[in-house]
XYZ file of C-alpha atoms in Angstrom:
561
model
C -0.187 0.036 -0.129
C 2.920 2.142 0.710
C 3.896 2.460 -3.363
C 0.633 3.863 -4.688
C 0.539 6.324 -1.428
C 4.259 7.600 -2.362
C 3.124 7.655 -6.076
C 0.001 9.850 -5.136
C 2.363 11.972 -2.990
C 4.511 12.950 -5.754
C 2.374 13.215 -8.788
C -0.355 16.248 -8.799
C -3.135 17.706 -10.730
C -1.664 21.008 -10.896
C 0.353 21.144 -14.007
C 4.049 23.163 -13.951
C 3.954 26.957 -14.214
C 5.182 27.568 -17.897
C 7.738 29.986 -18.375
C 6.711 33.310 -20.374
C 8.201 33.855 -23.448
C 11.562 35.802 -23.857
C 11.569 39.399 -24.645
C 13.689 41.006 -27.589
C 15.745 43.028 -25.164
C 16.385 39.841 -23.255
C 17.746 37.996 -26.414
C 19.911 41.005 -27.546
C 21.347 41.222 -23.799
C 22.360 36.975 -24.166
C 23.827 37.625 -27.771
C 25.950 40.699 -26.362
C 26.794 38.587 -23.201
C 27.751 35.810 -25.301
C 29.918 38.013 -27.814
C 31.946 40.020 -24.957
C 32.293 37.521 -21.998
C 35.573 39.165 -20.572
C 33.147 42.106 -19.988
C 31.531 40.378 -17.075
C 34.893 39.353 -15.652
C 36.141 42.931 -15.538
C 32.378 44.413 -14.071
C 32.649 41.841 -11.200
C 36.384 42.665 -10.906
C 35.676 46.588 -10.864
C 32.760 45.741 -8.485
C 34.930 44.850 -6.240
C 37.331 47.290 -6.053
C 36.258 50.572 -4.067
C 35.261 53.857 -5.945
C 36.261 56.815 -5.261
C 33.512 59.530 -4.267
C 33.591 63.412 -5.185
C 32.966 65.907 -2.459
C 30.972 68.004 -5.027
C 27.502 66.937 -6.352
C 27.240 68.151 -9.956
C 30.217 66.008 -10.325
C 28.322 63.166 -9.256
C 25.559 63.883 -11.237
C 27.727 64.352 -14.457
C 29.305 61.003 -13.772
C 25.838 59.591 -13.340
C 24.770 61.151 -16.971
C 27.780 60.101 -18.559
C 26.976 56.447 -17.362
C 23.402 56.725 -18.618
C 24.851 58.035 -21.875
C 27.505 55.278 -22.059
C 24.768 51.844 -21.867
C 23.534 50.615 -25.349
C 20.523 51.146 -26.662
C 17.810 48.481 -27.683
C 19.190 48.156 -31.065
C 22.691 47.571 -29.395
C 23.967 50.895 -31.109
C 25.613 53.889 -28.941
C 24.855 58.060 -29.845
C 27.398 59.350 -31.816
C 26.355 62.693 -30.324
C 25.758 62.175 -26.949
C 24.005 65.323 -24.698
C 22.489 68.441 -25.977
C 23.504 69.923 -29.411
C 25.924 73.136 -29.192
C 24.333 76.526 -29.548
C 25.763 79.045 -32.044
C 27.060 82.154 -30.184
C 25.336 84.011 -32.750
C 22.216 82.651 -32.025
C 22.791 83.180 -28.243
C 23.883 86.874 -28.740
C 20.401 87.507 -30.809
C 18.034 86.508 -27.527
C 20.550 88.332 -25.057
C 18.329 90.759 -22.744
C 20.755 92.938 -21.147
C 24.113 92.297 -19.182
C 25.167 90.406 -15.938
C 25.962 91.851 -12.717
C 29.604 91.861 -12.181
C 29.675 93.293 -8.799
C 28.348 90.725 -6.305
C 31.223 90.925 -3.640
C 29.871 94.027 -2.168
C 26.510 92.617 -1.533
C 24.939 90.646 1.241
C 24.170 87.079 0.789
C 20.806 86.387 0.474
C 20.577 89.558 -2.131
C 23.801 87.784 -4.038
C 21.572 84.514 -4.341
C 18.580 86.441 -5.607
C 20.729 87.953 -8.408
C 22.454 84.499 -9.276
C 18.806 82.659 -9.263
C 17.718 85.525 -12.092
C 20.791 85.190 -14.074
C 20.326 81.618 -14.458
C 16.754 82.091 -15.154
C 17.689 84.435 -17.817
C 20.140 82.291 -18.951
C 18.284 79.497 -19.174
C 15.401 80.986 -21.253
C 18.385 82.707 -23.730
C 19.452 78.952 -24.266
C 15.931 77.857 -24.727
C 14.976 80.772 -26.749
C 18.018 79.956 -29.196
C 17.205 76.596 -29.461
C 13.678 76.240 -30.241
C 14.353 79.179 -32.494
C 15.599 76.668 -35.297
C 11.888 75.229 -35.575
C 10.172 78.234 -36.398
C 8.070 77.558 -39.504
C 7.972 80.682 -41.724
C 11.369 82.222 -43.128
C 11.267 85.765 -44.654
C 12.024 86.659 -48.104
C 12.004 89.463 -50.532
C 11.295 90.125 -54.255
C 13.892 89.022 -55.956
C 14.611 89.893 -59.977
C 15.806 88.421 -62.915
C 19.412 89.541 -64.151
C 19.020 93.606 -65.107
C 15.531 93.674 -63.710
C 14.780 96.709 -61.427
C 12.201 95.062 -58.912
C 10.692 99.005 -58.446
C 9.157 98.297 -61.872
C 7.134 95.443 -61.392
C 3.408 96.090 -60.797
C 0.937 95.450 -57.747
C -1.077 93.356 -60.434
C 1.949 91.325 -61.596
C 2.471 90.332 -58.095
C -0.863 89.513 -57.163
C -1.379 86.988 -60.319
C 2.071 85.198 -58.986
C 1.305 84.417 -55.586
C -1.505 82.595 -53.838
C -4.919 83.461 -53.344
C -4.860 84.581 -50.124
C -1.578 86.868 -50.684
C -2.903 87.638 -53.519
C -6.298 89.098 -52.078
C -4.508 91.588 -49.972
C -3.893 93.929 -52.738
C -7.131 95.856 -53.019
C -8.392 99.645 -53.752
C -11.065 101.434 -51.831
C -12.841 104.273 -53.960
C -14.069 106.463 -51.255
C -14.615 109.882 -53.214
C -17.018 111.088 -50.536
C -14.984 111.988 -47.594
C -11.413 112.147 -47.363
C -8.562 112.476 -47.473
C -7.751 109.509 -45.252
C -5.489 108.574 -42.530
C -4.697 104.740 -42.181
C -3.415 103.018 -38.311
C -3.248 99.276 -37.815
C -3.438 97.609 -34.598
C -0.692 95.720 -32.998
C -1.809 92.214 -34.112
C -2.426 93.594 -37.573
C -6.101 92.374 -37.473
C -7.774 95.292 -37.279
C -7.362 99.300 -38.321
C -7.376 100.196 -34.359
C -8.224 97.745 -31.396
C -10.747 95.736 -31.702
C -12.358 96.583 -28.840
C -12.753 100.499 -29.354
C -10.906 103.310 -31.272
C -9.868 106.720 -30.411
C -10.709 109.541 -33.035
C -9.764 113.559 -33.039
C -12.502 115.376 -34.687
C -12.569 119.095 -35.513
C -12.916 120.200 -31.660
C -13.008 117.788 -29.094
C -11.690 114.072 -28.880
C -13.556 111.282 -29.171
C -13.800 107.356 -28.382
C -16.061 104.933 -30.270
C -16.397 100.967 -29.632
C -16.052 98.416 -33.044
C -19.564 99.045 -33.541
C -19.272 102.900 -34.094
C -20.852 103.770 -31.110
C -19.684 107.269 -29.166
C -18.436 106.122 -25.610
C -16.971 109.243 -24.738
C -16.518 112.881 -25.972
C -13.284 114.255 -24.064
C -13.406 118.472 -24.181
C -10.360 118.304 -22.462
C -8.565 117.358 -25.269
C -9.108 120.133 -27.758
C -7.835 120.750 -31.654
C -5.843 117.476 -31.631
C -4.098 116.626 -34.568
C -2.039 113.593 -33.758
C -1.909 110.599 -31.269
C -0.163 107.444 -30.476
C -1.055 105.014 -28.456
C 1.241 103.028 -25.856
C 0.092 99.781 -25.421
C 1.984 98.832 -22.547
C 1.402 101.953 -20.262
C -2.361 102.440 -21.508
C -1.486 105.912 -22.539
C -3.334 107.860 -25.276
C -1.017 110.728 -26.077
C -2.089 113.528 -28.252
C -0.602 116.571 -30.055
C -2.584 119.626 -30.328
C -2.640 122.367 -33.043
C -2.129 125.078 -30.032
C 1.555 123.185 -29.017
C 0.243 121.149 -26.144
C 0.967 116.853 -25.523
C -1.471 115.246 -23.426
C -1.618 111.827 -21.888
C -4.444 110.224 -21.109
C -4.745 106.906 -19.292
C -7.819 105.114 -20.859
C -7.962 102.310 -18.172
C -9.051 105.161 -15.794
C -10.092 107.681 -17.614
C -7.883 110.415 -16.155
C -5.234 112.859 -17.945
C -2.001 111.632 -16.936
C 0.250 114.861 -18.099
C -0.296 117.680 -19.943
C 2.658 119.634 -21.465
C 3.372 122.993 -22.900
C 6.026 122.642 -25.749
C 6.262 126.375 -26.666
C 7.438 125.162 -30.312
C 4.205 125.992 -32.051
C 2.294 123.537 -33.821
C 2.345 120.018 -33.296
C 1.719 118.033 -36.823
C 4.507 115.522 -37.128
C 4.670 113.131 -33.979
C 5.531 109.730 -33.313
C 6.795 106.673 -30.814
C 9.351 104.873 -29.652
C 8.516 101.286 -29.052
C 11.048 100.828 -27.200
C 10.925 102.773 -24.160
C 7.695 104.838 -24.829
C 9.446 108.317 -25.704
C 7.142 110.635 -27.768
C 9.169 112.369 -30.857
C 7.750 115.665 -32.052
C 8.831 117.234 -35.267
C 8.620 121.403 -35.485
C 8.407 123.800 -38.077
C 12.022 125.159 -37.129
C 13.346 121.907 -37.812
C 13.758 120.249 -34.439
C 12.896 117.104 -33.530
C 12.211 116.980 -29.427
C 12.251 113.579 -27.320
C 9.292 114.185 -24.274
C 8.205 111.779 -21.305
C 5.375 112.624 -19.158
C 7.255 112.633 -16.352
C 8.960 116.231 -17.237
C 8.013 119.677 -18.336
C 10.741 120.320 -20.605
C 12.034 117.998 -23.813
C 14.893 115.300 -22.849
C 16.479 115.487 -25.802
C 16.046 118.641 -28.742
C 17.848 118.026 -32.160
C 18.382 119.631 -35.443
C 17.704 117.398 -38.280
C 16.832 119.878 -40.580
C 17.250 123.509 -41.985
C 13.359 123.720 -42.732
C 10.337 122.349 -40.988
C 10.051 118.951 -40.192
C 7.591 116.835 -42.093
C 7.438 113.344 -41.137
C 9.286 111.104 -38.880
C 9.538 107.380 -37.870
C 11.369 104.954 -35.610
C 12.337 101.411 -35.808
C 10.951 98.725 -33.277
C 14.132 98.357 -31.497
C 14.473 102.082 -30.918
C 18.094 102.751 -32.420
C 17.258 104.348 -35.425
C 15.083 107.392 -36.585
C 14.470 108.342 -39.939
C 13.151 112.157 -40.635
C 12.324 114.190 -43.919
C 11.642 118.258 -43.774
C 10.536 120.882 -46.218
C 14.570 121.147 -47.386
C 14.145 117.615 -49.398
C 16.496 115.844 -46.885
C 15.793 112.108 -45.711
C 18.106 111.550 -42.625
C 18.874 108.698 -40.760
C 19.876 108.837 -37.034
C 21.429 106.768 -34.603
C 19.052 107.732 -31.557
C 21.765 105.887 -28.976
C 24.473 108.521 -30.329
C 21.896 111.324 -31.581
C 24.014 111.661 -34.737
C 23.445 111.297 -38.365
C 24.166 107.915 -40.263
C 23.305 109.071 -43.512
C 21.370 111.965 -45.777
C 19.568 111.554 -48.877
C 18.137 113.926 -51.173
C 15.124 113.302 -52.435
C 13.599 115.698 -55.910
C 10.206 116.375 -54.054
C 10.872 115.858 -50.493
C 9.200 112.870 -48.703
C 5.243 113.829 -46.496
C 4.800 110.556 -45.065
C 7.121 107.889 -43.648
C 6.902 104.450 -41.916
C 9.100 101.908 -40.639
C 8.425 97.780 -41.384
C 9.076 95.206 -38.536
C 11.641 94.130 -40.843
C 13.224 97.418 -41.545
C 11.880 98.493 -44.889
C 11.164 102.303 -45.278
C 8.320 103.859 -46.845
C 8.314 107.332 -48.275
C 5.182 109.013 -50.145
C 5.988 111.975 -52.228
C 2.503 113.322 -54.077
C 0.553 110.106 -55.298
C 3.922 108.007 -55.749
C 5.012 105.325 -52.575
C 8.241 104.044 -52.877
C 9.788 101.494 -50.515
C 13.497 101.105 -49.582
C 15.250 98.328 -48.362
C 18.804 98.249 -46.537
C 18.516 101.839 -44.873
C 20.577 101.370 -42.274
C 22.476 98.055 -42.654
C 23.707 97.847 -46.033
C 25.529 101.078 -46.847
C 24.054 104.204 -48.765
C 21.023 103.387 -51.110
C 20.663 104.344 -54.714
C 17.331 103.272 -55.881
C 14.087 102.239 -54.471
C 12.859 98.613 -53.674
C 9.643 98.952 -54.615
C 7.053 101.810 -56.133
C 3.223 102.637 -56.599
C 1.548 105.216 -57.796
C -2.235 105.713 -56.480
C -5.115 108.237 -57.101
C -4.864 110.772 -55.144
C -2.198 112.515 -52.623
C -0.892 110.369 -50.335
C -1.894 111.713 -46.439
C -0.595 108.705 -44.507
C 1.147 105.324 -44.997
C 1.670 101.942 -42.422
C 2.893 98.518 -42.430
C 0.425 95.914 -41.282
C 2.125 93.693 -38.447
C 3.032 90.080 -39.388
C 2.040 90.852 -42.984
C 3.587 91.613 -46.305
C 0.945 94.798 -46.288
C 1.855 98.618 -46.810
C -1.809 100.215 -45.926
C -2.133 103.926 -47.856
C -4.519 106.459 -47.022
C -4.570 109.023 -49.972
C -7.633 111.834 -51.025
C -9.503 108.974 -53.555
C -9.603 106.391 -50.322
C -7.536 103.419 -49.076
C -4.938 100.894 -51.468
C -3.558 98.048 -49.409
C 0.147 97.321 -51.288
C 1.758 94.295 -51.282
C 5.417 94.361 -50.165
C 7.343 91.213 -50.296
C 9.694 90.867 -47.072
C 8.230 93.727 -44.972
C 6.630 91.810 -41.868
C 7.859 89.422 -39.502
C 7.347 85.730 -40.374
C 6.933 84.527 -37.028
C 5.096 85.851 -34.009
C 5.095 85.059 -29.846
C 1.407 84.537 -29.383
C 1.815 85.202 -25.891
C 2.619 88.771 -26.848
C 0.392 90.035 -29.916
C -1.444 87.062 -31.454
C -3.210 87.781 -34.702
C -5.540 84.641 -34.807
C -6.650 84.905 -31.008
C -10.383 84.149 -30.072
C -12.394 86.714 -28.174
C -12.336 84.889 -24.869
C -8.321 85.315 -25.610
C -8.431 89.095 -26.413
C -10.528 89.594 -22.896
C -7.869 87.166 -20.893
C -4.589 89.223 -22.780
C -6.655 92.767 -21.658
C -7.011 91.661 -17.609
C -3.661 90.217 -17.622
C -2.392 93.801 -19.329
C -4.414 95.606 -16.974
C -2.663 94.030 -13.777
C 0.650 94.568 -15.490
C 0.326 97.813 -16.567
C 3.549 99.750 -16.447
C 3.541 103.219 -14.715
C 3.958 106.581 -16.498
C 6.441 107.368 -14.229
C 8.699 104.926 -15.182
C 9.297 106.224 -18.520
C 12.701 107.234 -19.782
C 15.579 107.430 -22.252
C 17.155 104.307 -20.880
C 14.508 101.492 -19.625
C 17.506 99.582 -18.109
C 18.084 102.204 -15.372
C 15.127 100.534 -13.391
C 17.410 97.817 -12.470
C 20.425 99.649 -11.270
C 21.702 101.319 -8.326
C 21.107 105.207 -7.880
C 24.744 106.140 -6.726
C 23.875 109.997 -6.455
C 21.143 108.889 -4.222
C 23.504 106.513 -1.916
C 26.146 109.117 -1.578
C 23.420 111.741 -0.683
C 22.022 109.439 1.967
C 25.614 108.678 3.094
C 26.453 112.094 3.420
C 23.442 113.031 5.457
C 24.268 110.477 7.751
C 27.642 111.550 8.470
C 26.190 115.395 9.295
C 24.086 113.574 11.541
C 26.363 111.562 13.630
C 29.412 113.716 13.170
C 31.939 111.414 12.171
C 31.689 108.832 8.855
C 30.938 105.270 10.295
C 32.568 103.823 7.145
C 35.922 105.509 7.125
C 37.882 102.953 8.965
C 37.405 99.149 9.486
C 35.160 97.885 12.362
C 36.697 96.488 15.384
C 36.677 92.471 15.465
C 37.807 91.589 19.015
C 40.216 88.683 19.313
C 39.379 85.299 20.649
C 39.751 84.931 24.326
C 39.315 81.866 26.737
C 37.434 80.675 29.788
C 33.668 82.142 28.550
C 35.018 85.608 27.565
C 34.088 85.358 23.878
C 30.684 84.913 24.653
C 28.217 86.527 22.675
C 27.324 88.952 25.468
C 30.959 89.642 26.298
C 31.833 90.589 22.690
C 29.013 92.698 22.118
C 30.148 94.639 25.523
C 33.604 94.858 23.689
C 32.057 96.337 20.337
C 29.914 98.715 22.381
C 32.888 99.914 24.655
C 35.201 100.584 21.742
C 32.818 102.508 19.021
C 31.574 104.561 22.374
C 35.481 105.515 22.916
C 35.654 105.986 19.246
C 32.754 108.707 19.002
C 34.364 110.174 22.120
C 37.460 110.485 20.244
C 35.416 111.962 17.409
C 33.395 114.131 19.513
C 35.965 115.486 21.345
C 37.948 116.767 18.159
C 35.174 118.602 16.426
C 34.296 120.132 19.728
C 37.932 121.362 19.825
C 37.773 122.213 16.367
C 34.835 124.255 17.200
C 36.522 126.241 19.578
C 39.246 127.043 17.705
C 37.445 128.455 15.025
C 35.478 130.276 17.723
C 38.712 131.868 19.099
C 40.074 132.489 15.564
C 36.812 134.655 14.837
C 36.770 136.908 18.200
C 40.737 137.499 17.377
C 39.880 138.697 14.140
C 37.152 140.850 15.554
C 39.351 142.332 18.412
C 42.259 143.018 15.899
C 39.487 145.013 13.600
C 38.185 146.633 16.765
C 41.496 147.801 17.326
C 42.723 148.576 13.807
C 39.640 150.770 13.374
C 37.317 153.007 15.347
C 33.799 151.973 16.131
C 31.132 152.715 13.581
C 27.653 153.668 13.979
C 26.270 150.038 13.729
C 29.205 148.565 16.000
C 26.534 148.922 19.132
C 23.965 146.246 17.731
C 26.908 143.784 17.738
C 27.098 141.023 20.292
């Protein structure tokens, strides 16, 4: 009976568990092990020997990252280019924002850490922007003619037929003969003729604000005889120039007048803004271009640009160059950083209207002809225009559409949209200005803009001065402190008590010794100042006594003490 029981114990009704099928990585690993049997031995020997540990944490991290990159991939191949791709230095300079703070030794530890963290974040943003700049989908281009062909002779009809349907539809004419002449203005995103929520119109007497449907919202009678207007988007300020010579600023977020400046330079019919620092440029009949800020009643800079009156001016988006035209038929290109002219050109009839595109193209209107120039300040002196177009009436206003190769022309017979290849920026920042934003995105941007509104007090020639230390104010405060204390606390090094044993270098004892030395120094300074004061008083009395002995008494000497 024992034999069948043993068989029953050894045999069971539960079958053996099957092994799972081998995966592809296990097979490749086995092949590598069979191919390199010596590698296992070396790894075992290396594991037995102790490794040297570095004291610095970043060294350990680098070693770990190297070990990870040294591992083989599933395919068995190694990465020939491990790590991140290098970024060209020119690409990094394109996205550089300011310079690093060099004088960190004179700051406190907490301030040092804050500055280093901000600089590290700025460097990371610069590298990421330079790296992702290669992924931008669009490339800018210009109109290139055949050999011996001049691009300014190409007609707009030929360009509209050669391009795609969407781009060709951007060339059109609006015949508006009932009213006029017409001036034009594009919004920052290039989708509307002004902001889609509301727009300002300067009529013959007062300033009016309308909504997108043309309903009058406000009539501002404090702004009268307005000739030119500029809107500062980051400050929510509407700057107006009047025929009476007043430059006024209106805060459209609260409906309050921020500043009213009497320029004392006559009629103001030439106006432009610097997008870099929100400074207003005004042209005057005596050939002067003045730069204004709402914080000062006097102009920041005065430049004599022309021998006659200034007819028009424009400033590029970087705030580096300014182009002016005058009654002397001169077209001048100025470097605002040095306030010096770069080039001066002579036009047979002068330019009545100027406008600069996002990529540096200059449009100049002369009578009923609009000419577009390329490489105004970067490629030397220009000899011929890039493009030209003739409209029906005399031109009263020109303006490039942002992010589009379109130039808007307002003239006496209506409005003309002209195709200018290479005028607009090919790529846009959707978080800053989005041409395709929805109604909800526009509302969110408006709320964000109001929360981050820049105050008018911060408008100045150099916006980088806001993050710097005002040395004059620091020296003035230090001088006032010295006068109040009677001595200079920073004149000599602070007293450092030496270490003593038996508990005599405790915190309380050290502080007591410091105070004692400080009081003694203060007493010495007070004694010295008192002695100097007594010596001066003694000298004054002696000089008065000598004068009394030398001359007789005057009639008013009896009133002297």
